[in-house]
PDB file of C-alpha atoms in Angstrom:
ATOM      1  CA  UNK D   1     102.547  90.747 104.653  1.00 57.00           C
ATOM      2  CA  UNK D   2     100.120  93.030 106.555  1.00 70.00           C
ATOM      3  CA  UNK D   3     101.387  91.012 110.124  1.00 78.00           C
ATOM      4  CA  UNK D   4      97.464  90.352 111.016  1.00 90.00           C
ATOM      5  CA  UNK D   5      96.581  87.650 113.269  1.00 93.00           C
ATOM      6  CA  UNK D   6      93.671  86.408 114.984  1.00 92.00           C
ATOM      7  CA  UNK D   7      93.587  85.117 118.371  1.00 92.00           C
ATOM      8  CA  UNK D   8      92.639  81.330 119.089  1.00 90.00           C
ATOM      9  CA  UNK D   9      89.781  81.901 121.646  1.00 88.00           C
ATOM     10  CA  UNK D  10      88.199  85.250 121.086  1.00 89.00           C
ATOM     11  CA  UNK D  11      89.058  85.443 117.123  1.00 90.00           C
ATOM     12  CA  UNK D  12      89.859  89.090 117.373  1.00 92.00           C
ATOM     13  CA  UNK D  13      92.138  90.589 115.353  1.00 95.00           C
ATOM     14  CA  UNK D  14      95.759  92.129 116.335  1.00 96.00           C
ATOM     15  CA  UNK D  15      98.697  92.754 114.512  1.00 95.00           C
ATOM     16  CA  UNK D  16     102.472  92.326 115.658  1.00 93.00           C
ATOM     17  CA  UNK D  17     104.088  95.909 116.634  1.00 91.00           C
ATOM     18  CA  UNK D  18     105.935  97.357 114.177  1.00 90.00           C
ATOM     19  CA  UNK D  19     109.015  98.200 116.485  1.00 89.00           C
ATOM     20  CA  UNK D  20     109.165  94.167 116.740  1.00 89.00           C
ATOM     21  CA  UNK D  21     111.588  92.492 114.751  1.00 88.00           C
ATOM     22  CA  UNK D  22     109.412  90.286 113.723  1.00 87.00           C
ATOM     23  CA  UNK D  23     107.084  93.082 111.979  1.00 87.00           C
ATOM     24  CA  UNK D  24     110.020  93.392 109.729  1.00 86.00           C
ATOM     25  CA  UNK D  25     109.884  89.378 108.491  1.00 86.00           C
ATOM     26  CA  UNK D  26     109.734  88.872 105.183  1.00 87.00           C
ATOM     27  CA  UNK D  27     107.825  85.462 105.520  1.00 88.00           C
ATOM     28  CA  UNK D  28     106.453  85.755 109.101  1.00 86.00           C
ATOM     29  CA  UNK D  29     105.655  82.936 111.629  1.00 89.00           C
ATOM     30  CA  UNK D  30     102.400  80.919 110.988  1.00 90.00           C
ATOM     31  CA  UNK D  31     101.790  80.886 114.956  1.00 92.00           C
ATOM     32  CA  UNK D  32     102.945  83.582 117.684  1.00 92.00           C
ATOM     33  CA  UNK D  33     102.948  84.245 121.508  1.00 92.00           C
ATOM     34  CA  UNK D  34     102.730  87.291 122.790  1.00 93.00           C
ATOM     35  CA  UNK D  35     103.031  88.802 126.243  1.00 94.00           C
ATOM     36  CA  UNK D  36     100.897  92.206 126.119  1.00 94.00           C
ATOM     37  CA  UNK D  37      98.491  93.450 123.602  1.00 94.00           C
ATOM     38  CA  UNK D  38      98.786  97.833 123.041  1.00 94.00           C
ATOM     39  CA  UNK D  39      95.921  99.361 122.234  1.00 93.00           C
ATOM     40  CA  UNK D  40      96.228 102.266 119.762  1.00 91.00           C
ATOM     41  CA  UNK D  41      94.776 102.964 116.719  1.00 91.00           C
ATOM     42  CA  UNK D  42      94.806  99.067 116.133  1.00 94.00           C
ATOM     43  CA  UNK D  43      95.251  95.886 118.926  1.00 96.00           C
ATOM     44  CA  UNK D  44      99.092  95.078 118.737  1.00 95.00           C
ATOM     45  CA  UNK D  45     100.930  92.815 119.878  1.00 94.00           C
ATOM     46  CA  UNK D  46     104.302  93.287 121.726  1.00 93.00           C
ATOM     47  CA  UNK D  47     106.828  90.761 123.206  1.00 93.00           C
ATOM     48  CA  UNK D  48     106.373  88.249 120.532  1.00 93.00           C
ATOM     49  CA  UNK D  49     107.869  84.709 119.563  1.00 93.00           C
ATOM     50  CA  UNK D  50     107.213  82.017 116.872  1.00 94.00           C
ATOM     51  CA  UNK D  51     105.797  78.781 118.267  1.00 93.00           C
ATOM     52  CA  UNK D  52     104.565  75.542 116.995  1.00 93.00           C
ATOM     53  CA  UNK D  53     101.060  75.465 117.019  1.00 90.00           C
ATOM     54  CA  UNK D  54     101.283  71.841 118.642  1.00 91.00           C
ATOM     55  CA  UNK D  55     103.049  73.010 121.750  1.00 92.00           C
ATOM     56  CA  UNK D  56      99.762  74.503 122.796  1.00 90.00           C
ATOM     57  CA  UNK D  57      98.097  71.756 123.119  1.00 91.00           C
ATOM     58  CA  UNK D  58     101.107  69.854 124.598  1.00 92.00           C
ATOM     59  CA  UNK D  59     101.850  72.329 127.140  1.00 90.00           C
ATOM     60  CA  UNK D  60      98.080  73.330 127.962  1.00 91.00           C
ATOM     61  CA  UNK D  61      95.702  70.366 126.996  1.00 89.00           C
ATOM     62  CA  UNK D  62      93.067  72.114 129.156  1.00 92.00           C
ATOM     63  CA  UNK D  63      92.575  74.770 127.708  1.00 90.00           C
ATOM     64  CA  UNK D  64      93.393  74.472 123.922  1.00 88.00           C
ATOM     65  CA  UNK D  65      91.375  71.995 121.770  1.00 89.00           C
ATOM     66  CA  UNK D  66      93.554  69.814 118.880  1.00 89.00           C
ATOM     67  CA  UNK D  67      91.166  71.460 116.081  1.00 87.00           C
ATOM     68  CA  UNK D  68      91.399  75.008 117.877  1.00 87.00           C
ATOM     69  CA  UNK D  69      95.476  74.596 116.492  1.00 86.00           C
ATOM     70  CA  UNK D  70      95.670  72.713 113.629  1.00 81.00           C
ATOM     71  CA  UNK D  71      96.948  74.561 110.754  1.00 67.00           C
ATOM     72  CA  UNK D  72      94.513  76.225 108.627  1.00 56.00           C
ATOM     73  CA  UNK D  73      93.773  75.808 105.251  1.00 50.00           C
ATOM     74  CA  UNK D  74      95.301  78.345 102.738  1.00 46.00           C
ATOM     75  CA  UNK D  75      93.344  81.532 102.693  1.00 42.00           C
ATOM     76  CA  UNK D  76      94.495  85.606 102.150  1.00 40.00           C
ATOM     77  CA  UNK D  77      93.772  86.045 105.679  1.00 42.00           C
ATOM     78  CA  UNK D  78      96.449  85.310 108.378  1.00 47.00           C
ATOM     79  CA  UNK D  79      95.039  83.814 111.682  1.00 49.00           C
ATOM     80  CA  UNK D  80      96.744  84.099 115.134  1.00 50.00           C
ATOM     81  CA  UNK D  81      96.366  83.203 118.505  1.00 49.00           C
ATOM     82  CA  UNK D  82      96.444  84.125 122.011  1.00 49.00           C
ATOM     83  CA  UNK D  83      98.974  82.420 121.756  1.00 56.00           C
ATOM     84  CA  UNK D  84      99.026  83.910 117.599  1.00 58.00           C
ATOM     85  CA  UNK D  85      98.408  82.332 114.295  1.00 59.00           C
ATOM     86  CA  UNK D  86      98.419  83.790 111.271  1.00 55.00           C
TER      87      UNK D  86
END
């Protein structure tokens, strides 16, 4: 429950706020959107909502790739996206 994400394109790692509500999940989303990314002593993201990871490619076929979204195989690390995944 650390709230780290990577991004889908540049694979960098951010982290949702913690004055988000969603910071305070107990089983946070899989995939997020965000609006702004604050830079402090870590990338984080702000203006956040759970998505689908399909509705990226649905909604923005040219510029998200079907294997770029498809949910990831269990692993300690939560993944994010520009649109977020964790």
């Amino acid at each position: 429950r650390t709230g780290e994400y990577q991004t889908v394109k540049q694979h960098k790692t951010v982290y949702i706020h913690p004055s988000s509500v969603m910071a305070k999940e107990e089983k946070p989303p899989t995939w997020l959107v965000y609006f702004e990314l604050a830079f402090t002593t870590k990338e984080y993201m702000r203006q956040v909502a759970p998505i689908k990871s399909e509705w990226l490619t649905e909604i923005a076929p040219h510029y998200y790739e079907e294997s770029e979204v498809t949910e990831p195989k269990k692993s300690g690390k939560q993944k994010y996206r520009n649109k977020a995944r964790r």
